[in-house]
Short mmCIF file of C-alpha atoms in Angstrom, two decimals:
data_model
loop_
_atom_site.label_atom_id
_atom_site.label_comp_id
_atom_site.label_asym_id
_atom_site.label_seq_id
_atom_site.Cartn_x
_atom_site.Cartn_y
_atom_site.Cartn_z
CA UNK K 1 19.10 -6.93 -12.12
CA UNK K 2 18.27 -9.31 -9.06
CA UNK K 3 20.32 -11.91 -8.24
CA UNK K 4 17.82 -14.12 -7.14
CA UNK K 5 14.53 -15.84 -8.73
CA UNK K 6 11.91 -14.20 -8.47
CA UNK K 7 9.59 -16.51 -6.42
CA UNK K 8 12.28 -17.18 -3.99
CA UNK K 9 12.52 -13.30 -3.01
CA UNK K 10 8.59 -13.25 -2.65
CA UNK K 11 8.47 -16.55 -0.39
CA UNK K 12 11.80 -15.18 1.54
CA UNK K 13 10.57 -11.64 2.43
CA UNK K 14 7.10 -13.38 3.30
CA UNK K 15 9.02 -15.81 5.43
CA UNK K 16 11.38 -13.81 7.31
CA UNK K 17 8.78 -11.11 7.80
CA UNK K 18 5.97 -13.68 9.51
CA UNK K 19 9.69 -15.04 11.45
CA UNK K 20 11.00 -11.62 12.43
CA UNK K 21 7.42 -10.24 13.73
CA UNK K 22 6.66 -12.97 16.48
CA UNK K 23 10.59 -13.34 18.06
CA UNK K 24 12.51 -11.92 20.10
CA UNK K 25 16.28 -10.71 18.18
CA UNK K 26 18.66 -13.43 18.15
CA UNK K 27 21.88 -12.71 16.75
CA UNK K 28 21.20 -15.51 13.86
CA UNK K 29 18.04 -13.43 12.46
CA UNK K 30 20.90 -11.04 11.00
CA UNK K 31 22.34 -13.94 8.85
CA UNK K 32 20.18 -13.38 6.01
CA UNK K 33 20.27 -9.11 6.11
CA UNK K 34 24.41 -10.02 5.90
CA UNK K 35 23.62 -12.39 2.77
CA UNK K 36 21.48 -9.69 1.05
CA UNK K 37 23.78 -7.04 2.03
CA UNK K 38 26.30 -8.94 0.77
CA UNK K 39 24.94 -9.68 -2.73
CA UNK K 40 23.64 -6.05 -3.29
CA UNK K 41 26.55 -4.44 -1.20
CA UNK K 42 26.80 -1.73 -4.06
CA UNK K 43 23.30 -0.02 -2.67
CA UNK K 44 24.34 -0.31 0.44
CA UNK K 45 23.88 3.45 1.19
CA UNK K 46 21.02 3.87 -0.89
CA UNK K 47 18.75 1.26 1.06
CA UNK K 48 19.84 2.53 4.50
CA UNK K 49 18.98 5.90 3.62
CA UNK K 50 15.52 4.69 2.37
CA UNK K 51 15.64 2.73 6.07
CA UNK K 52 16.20 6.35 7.76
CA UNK K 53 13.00 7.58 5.80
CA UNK K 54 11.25 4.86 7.26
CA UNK K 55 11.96 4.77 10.72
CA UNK K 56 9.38 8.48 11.43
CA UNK K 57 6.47 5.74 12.65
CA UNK K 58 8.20 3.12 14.17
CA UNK K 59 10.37 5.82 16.13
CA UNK K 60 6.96 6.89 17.32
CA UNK K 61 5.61 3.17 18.49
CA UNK K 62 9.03 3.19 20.06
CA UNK K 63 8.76 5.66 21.89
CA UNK K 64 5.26 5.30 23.18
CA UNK K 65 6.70 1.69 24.24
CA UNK K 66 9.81 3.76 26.00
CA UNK K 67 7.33 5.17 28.19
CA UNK K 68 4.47 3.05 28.64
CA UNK K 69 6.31 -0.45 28.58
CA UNK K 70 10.31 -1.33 29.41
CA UNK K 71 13.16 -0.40 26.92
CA UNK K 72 13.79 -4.13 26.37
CA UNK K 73 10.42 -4.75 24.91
CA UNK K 74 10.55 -0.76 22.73
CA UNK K 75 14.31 -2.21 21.09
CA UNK K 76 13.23 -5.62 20.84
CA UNK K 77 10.40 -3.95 17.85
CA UNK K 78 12.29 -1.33 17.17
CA UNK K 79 15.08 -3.47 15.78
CA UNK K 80 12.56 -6.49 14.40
CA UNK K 81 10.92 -3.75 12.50
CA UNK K 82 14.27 -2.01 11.23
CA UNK K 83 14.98 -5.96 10.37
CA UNK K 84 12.36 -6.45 7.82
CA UNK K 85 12.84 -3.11 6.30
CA UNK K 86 15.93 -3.53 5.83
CA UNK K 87 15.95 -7.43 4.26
CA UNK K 88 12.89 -6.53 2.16
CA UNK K 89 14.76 -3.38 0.68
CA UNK K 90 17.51 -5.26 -0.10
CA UNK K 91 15.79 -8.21 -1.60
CA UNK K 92 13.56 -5.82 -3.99
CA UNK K 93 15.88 -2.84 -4.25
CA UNK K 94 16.23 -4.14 -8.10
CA UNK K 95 12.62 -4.78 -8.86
CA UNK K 96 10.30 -2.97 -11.15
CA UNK K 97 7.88 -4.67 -9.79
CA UNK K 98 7.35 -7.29 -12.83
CA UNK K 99 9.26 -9.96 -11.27
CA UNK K 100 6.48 -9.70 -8.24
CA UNK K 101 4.10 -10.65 -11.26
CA UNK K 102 6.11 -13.48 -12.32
CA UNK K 103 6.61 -14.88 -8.84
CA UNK K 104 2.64 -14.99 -7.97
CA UNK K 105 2.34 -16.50 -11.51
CA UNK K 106 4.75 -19.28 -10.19
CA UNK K 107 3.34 -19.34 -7.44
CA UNK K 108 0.08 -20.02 -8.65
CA UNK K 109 -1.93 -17.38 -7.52
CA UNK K 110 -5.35 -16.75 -9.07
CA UNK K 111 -4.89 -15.29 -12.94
CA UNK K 112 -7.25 -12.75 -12.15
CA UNK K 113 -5.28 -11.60 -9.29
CA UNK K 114 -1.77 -12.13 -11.26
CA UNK K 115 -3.35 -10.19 -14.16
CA UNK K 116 -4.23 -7.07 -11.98
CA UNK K 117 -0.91 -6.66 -10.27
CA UNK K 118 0.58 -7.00 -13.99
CA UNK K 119 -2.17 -4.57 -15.27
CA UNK K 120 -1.34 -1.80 -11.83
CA UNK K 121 1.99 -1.64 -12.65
CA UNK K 122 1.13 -0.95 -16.37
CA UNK K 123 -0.75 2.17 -14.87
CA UNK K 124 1.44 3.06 -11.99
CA UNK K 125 4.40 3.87 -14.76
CA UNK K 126 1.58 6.12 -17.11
CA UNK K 127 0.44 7.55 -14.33
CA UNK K 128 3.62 8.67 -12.69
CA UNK K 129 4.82 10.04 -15.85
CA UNK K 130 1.28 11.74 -16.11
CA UNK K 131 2.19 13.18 -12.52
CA UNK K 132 5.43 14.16 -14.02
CA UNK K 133 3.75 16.58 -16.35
CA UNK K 134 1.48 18.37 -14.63
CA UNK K 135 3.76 18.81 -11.98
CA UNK K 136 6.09 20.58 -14.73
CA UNK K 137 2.89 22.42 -16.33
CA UNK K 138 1.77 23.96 -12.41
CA UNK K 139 5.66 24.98 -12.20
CA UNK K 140 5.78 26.69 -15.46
CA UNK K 141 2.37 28.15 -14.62
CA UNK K 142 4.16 29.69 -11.16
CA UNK K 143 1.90 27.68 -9.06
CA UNK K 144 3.06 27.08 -5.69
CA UNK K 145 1.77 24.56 -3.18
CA UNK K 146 0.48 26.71 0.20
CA UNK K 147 -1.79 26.14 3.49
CA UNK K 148 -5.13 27.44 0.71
CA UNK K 149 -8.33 26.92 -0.30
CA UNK K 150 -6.81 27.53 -3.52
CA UNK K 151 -3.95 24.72 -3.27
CA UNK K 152 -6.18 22.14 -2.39
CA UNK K 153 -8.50 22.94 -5.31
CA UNK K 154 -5.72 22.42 -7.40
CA UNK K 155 -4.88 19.86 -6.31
CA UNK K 156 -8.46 18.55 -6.39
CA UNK K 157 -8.59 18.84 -9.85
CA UNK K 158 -5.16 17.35 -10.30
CA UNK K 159 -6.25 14.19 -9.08
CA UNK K 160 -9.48 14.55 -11.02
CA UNK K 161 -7.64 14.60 -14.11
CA UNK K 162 -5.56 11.68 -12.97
CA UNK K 163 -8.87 9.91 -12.78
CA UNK K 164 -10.26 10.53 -15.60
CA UNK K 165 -6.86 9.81 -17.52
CA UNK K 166 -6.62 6.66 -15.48
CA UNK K 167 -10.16 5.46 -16.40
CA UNK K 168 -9.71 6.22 -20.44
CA UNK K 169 -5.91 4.52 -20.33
CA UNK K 170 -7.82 1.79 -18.54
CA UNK K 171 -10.93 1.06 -20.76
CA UNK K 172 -8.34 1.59 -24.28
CA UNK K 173 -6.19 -1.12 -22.51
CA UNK K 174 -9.09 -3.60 -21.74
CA UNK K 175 -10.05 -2.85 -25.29
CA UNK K 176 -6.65 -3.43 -26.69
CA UNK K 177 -6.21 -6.64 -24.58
CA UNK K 178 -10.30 -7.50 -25.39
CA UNK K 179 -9.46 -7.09 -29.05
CA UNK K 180 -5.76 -9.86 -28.51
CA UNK K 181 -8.61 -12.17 -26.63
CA UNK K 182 -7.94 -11.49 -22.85
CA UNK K 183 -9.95 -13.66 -21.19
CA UNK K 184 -8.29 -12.80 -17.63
CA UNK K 185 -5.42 -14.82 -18.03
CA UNK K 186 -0.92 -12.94 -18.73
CA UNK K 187 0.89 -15.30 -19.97
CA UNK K 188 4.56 -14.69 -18.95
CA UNK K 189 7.50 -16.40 -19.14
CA UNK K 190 8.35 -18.28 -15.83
CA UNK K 191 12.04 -18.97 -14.69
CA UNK K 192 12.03 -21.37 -12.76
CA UNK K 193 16.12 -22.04 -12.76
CA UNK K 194 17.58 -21.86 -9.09
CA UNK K 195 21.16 -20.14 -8.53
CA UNK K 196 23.41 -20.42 -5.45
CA UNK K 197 22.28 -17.35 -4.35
CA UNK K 198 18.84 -18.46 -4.46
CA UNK K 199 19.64 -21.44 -2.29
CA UNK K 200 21.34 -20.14 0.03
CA UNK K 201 19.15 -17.24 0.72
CA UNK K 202 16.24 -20.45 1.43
CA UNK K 203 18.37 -21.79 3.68
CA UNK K 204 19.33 -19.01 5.50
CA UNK K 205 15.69 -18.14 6.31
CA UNK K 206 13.99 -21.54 6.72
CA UNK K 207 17.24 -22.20 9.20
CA UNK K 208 15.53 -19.58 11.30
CA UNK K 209 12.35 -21.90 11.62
CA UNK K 210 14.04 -25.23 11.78
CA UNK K 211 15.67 -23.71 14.75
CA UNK K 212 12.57 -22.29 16.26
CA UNK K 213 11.33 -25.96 16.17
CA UNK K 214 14.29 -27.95 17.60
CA UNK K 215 14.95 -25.31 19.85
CA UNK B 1 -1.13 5.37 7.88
CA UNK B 2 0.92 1.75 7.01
CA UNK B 3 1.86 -0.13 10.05
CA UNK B 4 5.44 -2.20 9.24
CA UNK B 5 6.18 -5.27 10.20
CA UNK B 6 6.82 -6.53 13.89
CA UNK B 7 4.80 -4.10 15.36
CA UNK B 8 1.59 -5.70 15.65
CA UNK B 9 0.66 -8.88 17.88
CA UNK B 10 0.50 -12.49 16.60
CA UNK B 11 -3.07 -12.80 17.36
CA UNK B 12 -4.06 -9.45 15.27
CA UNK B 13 -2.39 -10.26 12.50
CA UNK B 14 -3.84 -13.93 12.46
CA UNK B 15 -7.14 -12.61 12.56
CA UNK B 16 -7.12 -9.50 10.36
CA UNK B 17 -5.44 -11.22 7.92
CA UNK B 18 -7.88 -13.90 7.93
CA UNK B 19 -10.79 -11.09 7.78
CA UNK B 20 -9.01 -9.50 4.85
CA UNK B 21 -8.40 -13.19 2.76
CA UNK B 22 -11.89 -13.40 2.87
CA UNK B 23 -13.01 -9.74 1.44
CA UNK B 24 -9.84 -10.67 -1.04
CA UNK B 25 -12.00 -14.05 -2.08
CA UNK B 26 -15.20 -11.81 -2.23
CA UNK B 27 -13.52 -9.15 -4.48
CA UNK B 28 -11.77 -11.96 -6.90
CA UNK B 29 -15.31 -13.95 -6.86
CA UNK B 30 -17.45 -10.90 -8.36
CA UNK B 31 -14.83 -9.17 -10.33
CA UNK B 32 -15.02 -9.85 -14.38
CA UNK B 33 -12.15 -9.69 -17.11
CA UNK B 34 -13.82 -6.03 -17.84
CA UNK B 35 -13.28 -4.72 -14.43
CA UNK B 36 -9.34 -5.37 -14.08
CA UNK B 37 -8.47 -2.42 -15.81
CA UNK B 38 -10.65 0.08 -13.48
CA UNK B 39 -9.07 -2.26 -10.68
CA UNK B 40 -5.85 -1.81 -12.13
CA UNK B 41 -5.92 1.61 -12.32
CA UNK B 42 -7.51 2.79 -8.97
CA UNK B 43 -4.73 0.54 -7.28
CA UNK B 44 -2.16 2.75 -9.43
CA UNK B 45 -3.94 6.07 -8.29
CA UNK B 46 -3.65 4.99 -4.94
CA UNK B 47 0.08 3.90 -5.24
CA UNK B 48 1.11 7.13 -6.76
CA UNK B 49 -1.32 9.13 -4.22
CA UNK B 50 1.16 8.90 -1.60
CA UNK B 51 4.26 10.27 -3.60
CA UNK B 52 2.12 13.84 -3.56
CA UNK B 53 2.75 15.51 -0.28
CA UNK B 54 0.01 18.70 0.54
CA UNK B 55 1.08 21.45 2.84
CA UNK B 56 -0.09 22.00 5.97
CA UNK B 57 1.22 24.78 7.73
CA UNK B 58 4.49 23.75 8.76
CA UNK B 59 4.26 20.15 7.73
CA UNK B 60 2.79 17.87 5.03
CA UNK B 61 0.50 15.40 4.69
CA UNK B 62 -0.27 12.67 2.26
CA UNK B 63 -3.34 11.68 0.36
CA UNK B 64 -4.99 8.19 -0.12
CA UNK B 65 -8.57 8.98 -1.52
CA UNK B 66 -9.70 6.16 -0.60
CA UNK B 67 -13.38 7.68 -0.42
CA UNK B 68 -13.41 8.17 -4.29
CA UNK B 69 -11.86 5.07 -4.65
CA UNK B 70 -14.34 3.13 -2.75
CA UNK B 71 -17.04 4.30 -4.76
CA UNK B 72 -15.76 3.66 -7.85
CA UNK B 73 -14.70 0.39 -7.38
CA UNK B 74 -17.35 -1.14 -4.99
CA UNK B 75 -16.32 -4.14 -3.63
CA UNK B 76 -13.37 -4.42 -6.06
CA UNK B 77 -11.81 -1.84 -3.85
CA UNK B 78 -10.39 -5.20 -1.46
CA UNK B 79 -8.60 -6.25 -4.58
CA UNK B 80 -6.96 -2.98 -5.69
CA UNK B 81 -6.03 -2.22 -2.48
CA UNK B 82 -4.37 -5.54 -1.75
CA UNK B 83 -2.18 -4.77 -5.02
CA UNK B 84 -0.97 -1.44 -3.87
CA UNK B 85 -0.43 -2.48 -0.82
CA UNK B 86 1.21 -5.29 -1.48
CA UNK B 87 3.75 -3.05 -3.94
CA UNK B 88 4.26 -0.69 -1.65
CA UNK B 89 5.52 -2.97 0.83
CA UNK B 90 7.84 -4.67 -1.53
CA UNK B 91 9.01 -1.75 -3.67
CA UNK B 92 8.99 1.17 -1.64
CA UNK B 93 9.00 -0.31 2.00
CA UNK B 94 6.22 1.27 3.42
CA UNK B 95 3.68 -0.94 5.67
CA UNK B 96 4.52 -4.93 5.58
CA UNK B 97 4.13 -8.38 4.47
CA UNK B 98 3.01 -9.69 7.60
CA UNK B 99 0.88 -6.40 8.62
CA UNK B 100 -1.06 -6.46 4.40
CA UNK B 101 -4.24 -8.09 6.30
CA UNK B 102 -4.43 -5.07 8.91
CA UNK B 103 -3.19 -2.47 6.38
CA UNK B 104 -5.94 -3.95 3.88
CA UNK B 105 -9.16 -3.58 6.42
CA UNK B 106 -7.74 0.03 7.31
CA UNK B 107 -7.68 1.20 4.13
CA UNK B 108 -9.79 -0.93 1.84
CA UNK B 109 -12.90 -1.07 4.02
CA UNK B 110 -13.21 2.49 4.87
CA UNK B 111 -13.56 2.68 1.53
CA UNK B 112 -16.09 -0.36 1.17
CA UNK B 113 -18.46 1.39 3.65
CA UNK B 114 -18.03 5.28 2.57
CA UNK B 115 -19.39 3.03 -1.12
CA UNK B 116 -22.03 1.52 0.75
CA UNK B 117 -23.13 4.47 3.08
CA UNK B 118 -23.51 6.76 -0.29
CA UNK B 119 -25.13 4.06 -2.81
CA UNK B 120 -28.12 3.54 0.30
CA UNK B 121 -28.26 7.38 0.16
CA UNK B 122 -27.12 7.75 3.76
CA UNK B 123 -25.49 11.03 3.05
CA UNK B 124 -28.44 12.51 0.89
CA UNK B 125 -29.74 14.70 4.25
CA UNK B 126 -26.28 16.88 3.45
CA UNK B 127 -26.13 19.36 0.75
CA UNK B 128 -24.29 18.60 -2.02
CA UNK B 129 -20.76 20.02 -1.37
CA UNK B 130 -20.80 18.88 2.19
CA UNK B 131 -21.90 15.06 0.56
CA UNK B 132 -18.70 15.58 -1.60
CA UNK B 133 -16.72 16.56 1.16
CA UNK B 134 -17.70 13.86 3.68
CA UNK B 135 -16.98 11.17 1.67
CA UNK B 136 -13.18 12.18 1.61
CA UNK B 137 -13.17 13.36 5.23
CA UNK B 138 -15.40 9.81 6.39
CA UNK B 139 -13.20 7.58 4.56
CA UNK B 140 -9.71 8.70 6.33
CA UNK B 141 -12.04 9.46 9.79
CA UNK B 142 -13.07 5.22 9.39
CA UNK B 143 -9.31 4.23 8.18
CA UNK B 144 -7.37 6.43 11.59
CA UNK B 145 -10.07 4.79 13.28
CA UNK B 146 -9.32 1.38 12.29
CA UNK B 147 -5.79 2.17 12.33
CA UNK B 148 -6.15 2.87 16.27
CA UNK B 149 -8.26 -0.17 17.17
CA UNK B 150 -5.59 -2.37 15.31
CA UNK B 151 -2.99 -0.88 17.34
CA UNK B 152 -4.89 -1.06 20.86
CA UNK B 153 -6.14 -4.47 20.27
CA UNK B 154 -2.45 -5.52 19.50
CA UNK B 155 -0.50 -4.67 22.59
CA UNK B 156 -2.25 -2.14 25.74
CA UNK B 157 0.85 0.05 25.32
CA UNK B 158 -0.22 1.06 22.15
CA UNK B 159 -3.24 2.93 23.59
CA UNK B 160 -1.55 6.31 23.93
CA UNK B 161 -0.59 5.70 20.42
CA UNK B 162 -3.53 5.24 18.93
CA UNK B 163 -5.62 8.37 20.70
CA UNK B 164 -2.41 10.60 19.11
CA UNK B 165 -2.83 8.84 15.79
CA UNK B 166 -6.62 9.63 15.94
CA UNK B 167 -5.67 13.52 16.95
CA UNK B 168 -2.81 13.86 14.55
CA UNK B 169 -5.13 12.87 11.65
CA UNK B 170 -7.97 15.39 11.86
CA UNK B 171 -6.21 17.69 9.59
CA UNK B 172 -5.48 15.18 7.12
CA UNK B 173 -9.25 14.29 7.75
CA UNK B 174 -10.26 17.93 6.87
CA UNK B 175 -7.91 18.31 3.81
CA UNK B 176 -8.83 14.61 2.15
CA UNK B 177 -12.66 15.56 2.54
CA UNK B 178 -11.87 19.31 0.34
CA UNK B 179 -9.52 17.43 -2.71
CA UNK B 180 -12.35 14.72 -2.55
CA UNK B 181 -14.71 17.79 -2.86
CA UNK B 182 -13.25 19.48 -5.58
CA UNK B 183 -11.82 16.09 -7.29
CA UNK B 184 -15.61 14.76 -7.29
CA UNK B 185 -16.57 18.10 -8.56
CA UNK B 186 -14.44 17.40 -11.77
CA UNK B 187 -15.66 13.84 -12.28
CA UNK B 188 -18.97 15.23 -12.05
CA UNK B 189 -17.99 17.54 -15.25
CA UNK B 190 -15.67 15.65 -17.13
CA UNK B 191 -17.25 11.68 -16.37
CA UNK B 192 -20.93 12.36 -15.43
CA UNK B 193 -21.42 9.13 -15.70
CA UNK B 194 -19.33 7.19 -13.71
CA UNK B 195 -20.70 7.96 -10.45
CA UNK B 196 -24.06 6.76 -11.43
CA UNK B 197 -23.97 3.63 -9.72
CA UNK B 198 -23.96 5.32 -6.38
CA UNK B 199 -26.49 7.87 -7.05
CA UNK B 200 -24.04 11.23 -6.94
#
């Protein structure tokens, strides 16, 4: 489980992502990766091996920068980019994704908009189980995935079963919620308690601005 | 095809994102309670879409099916978009916070138009199977297109980048427009009627 509210880890990575992207690296900007780091310094490895993952396109702007621009200007995105990553993975590396639900519900997004995120994570989890299935089903079957006409019929139908699966879950879930009186709106239970953690994380990033400003 | 964070100019992101609040405000404006469970689940399909890797010779690509998507969901498609998007940029870390407007008009309005194109019968001069497969090979042709003009209208530099992109993508082009083929193929057995609204 996070360590932070939720709404404070949505308004943080938003923050520190619009910061990061239009600045030059300043040793402060790493203050907040070495709080998060800090507080989740169990999945340390994990997250930086999701960061290696990540890096196949931005090692390609980079080096298209190498060449056509300076080196200066290639690190100075390569690391902002690496930057963001890396805060954001830390700062969600615990999430299932419902806590992004309650933070736009705090937030006070539109309920339509709240309800949607809360109803796409309902589906991502059928779904990927779904997924999990027929993937077992082709391997029991022998099937194996080649450069063919044949593999990406498969696979056409694959997805076409997804969809149609997707589109019955979806309609017996509208009914379900149509028959509990959805009229657009989750309710969900909003914690809006602050810890430590929480306040120093704000400070940490906002610092970033305020010294932007006076600066 | 998600650009991270820090990569693109102020002044692109300003404006794209801009462009995309207001296709957002669109999609929230004409959706009803009835349509956040297609919404809901196209987003998911899309989410998961990228988990699936196809082979391509000695590499792999990834789908998005964005074509089937689009038509589908209509102008919803900003919406559902926005929500996978916006996931996978906080749960899995791929394509941004800052970068969601760009991401959104590569993806989610390739898939507006390839929606618009075939409901005004724009495709109808094509045989069937070739309609089925241009809407999957149109919608990722539009997106790496987008995708490049994003990237050149950010910084010069990026130029190079952007005619590899475009080249690099073909055979993802090619292999998005035969699943959409064969995928549309299935609808059209097992859902006859949910492409109606578009006339397929």
């Amino acid at each position: 489980m996070s360590k932070f509210n939720s709404s404070v880890l949505l308004v943080s990575a938003f923050l520190y992502s619009i910061f990061i992207s239009f600045n030059k690296i300043e040793i402060l900007y790493f203050f907040p990766i070495i709080f998060v780091a800090f507080c989740e310094y169990k999945i340390i490895l994990e997250v930086l091996k999701k960061l290696l993952f990540l890096n196949l396109f931005i090692l390609m702007i980079f080096v298209v920068l190498l060449i056509q621009s300076s080196l200066e200007e290639a690190l100075n995105i390569y690391i902002r980019t690496n930057m963001i990553i890396l805060f954001n993975l830390f700062l969600f590396s615990h999430s299932s994704g419902y806590d992004i639900v309650r933070a736009l519900n705090e937030l006070r997004f539109p309920k339509k908009f709240v309800s949607s995120v809360y109803f796409t994570l309902k589906m991502i989890q059928t779904l990927t189980d779904e997924l999990k299935k027929i993937r077992q089903t082709l391997q029991a079957r022998g099937f194996k995935s080649s450069t063919s006409l044949f593999t990406y019929e498969t696979y056409g139908n694959l997805f076409g079963h997804i969809f149609v699966k997707s589109i019955k879950k979806a309609n017996a879930m509208q009914d379900s919620f149509a028959l509990r009186g959805f009229h657009g709106r989750i309710y969900l239970i909003n914690n809006s308690k602050l810890s430590l953690y929480d306040l120093t994380l704000i400070f940490l990033v906002c610092m970033l601005f305020v010294k932007k400003a006076v600066v | 095809m998600h650009i991270s964070d820090g990569i693109l100019s102020s002044e692109v992101v300003i404006t794209s994102s801009v462009i995309a609040i207001g296709f957002v405000l669109y999609s929230l404006k004409t959706i009803k309670n009835n349509n956040i469970a297609i919404i809901a689940a196209m987003g998911a399909i899309f989410f998961i879409a990228s988990f699936i890797h196809i082979p391509l010779g000695p590499t792999q690509i990834h789908l998005v099916l964005l074509g089937v998507i689009g038509i589908v969901l209509g102008s919803s498609v900003f919406l559902s978009i926005l929500i996978a998007l916006l996931l996978q940029a906080t749960l899995l870390g791929y394509g941004g916070l800052t970068s969601l407007g760009s991401n959104l008009l590569i993806m989610a309005l390739p898939a507006f138009l390839i929606y618009l194109i075939t409901k005004n019968g724009l495709l109808n001069f094509l045989s069937q199977k070739m309609k089925y497969f241009s809407i999957g090979f149109l919608a990722v042709f539009l997106s790496t297109i987008f995708l490049a003009l994003i990237l050149a209208l950010s910084k010069d530099e990026y130029l190079y980048a952007s005619y590899t992109i475009i080249f690099a993508n073909i055979p993802a082009m090619i292999i998005e427009g035969l699943i959409t083929l064969f995928l549309i193929n299935y609808l059209k057995k097992s859902m006859p009627t949910l492409l109606d609204e578009v006339n397929l």
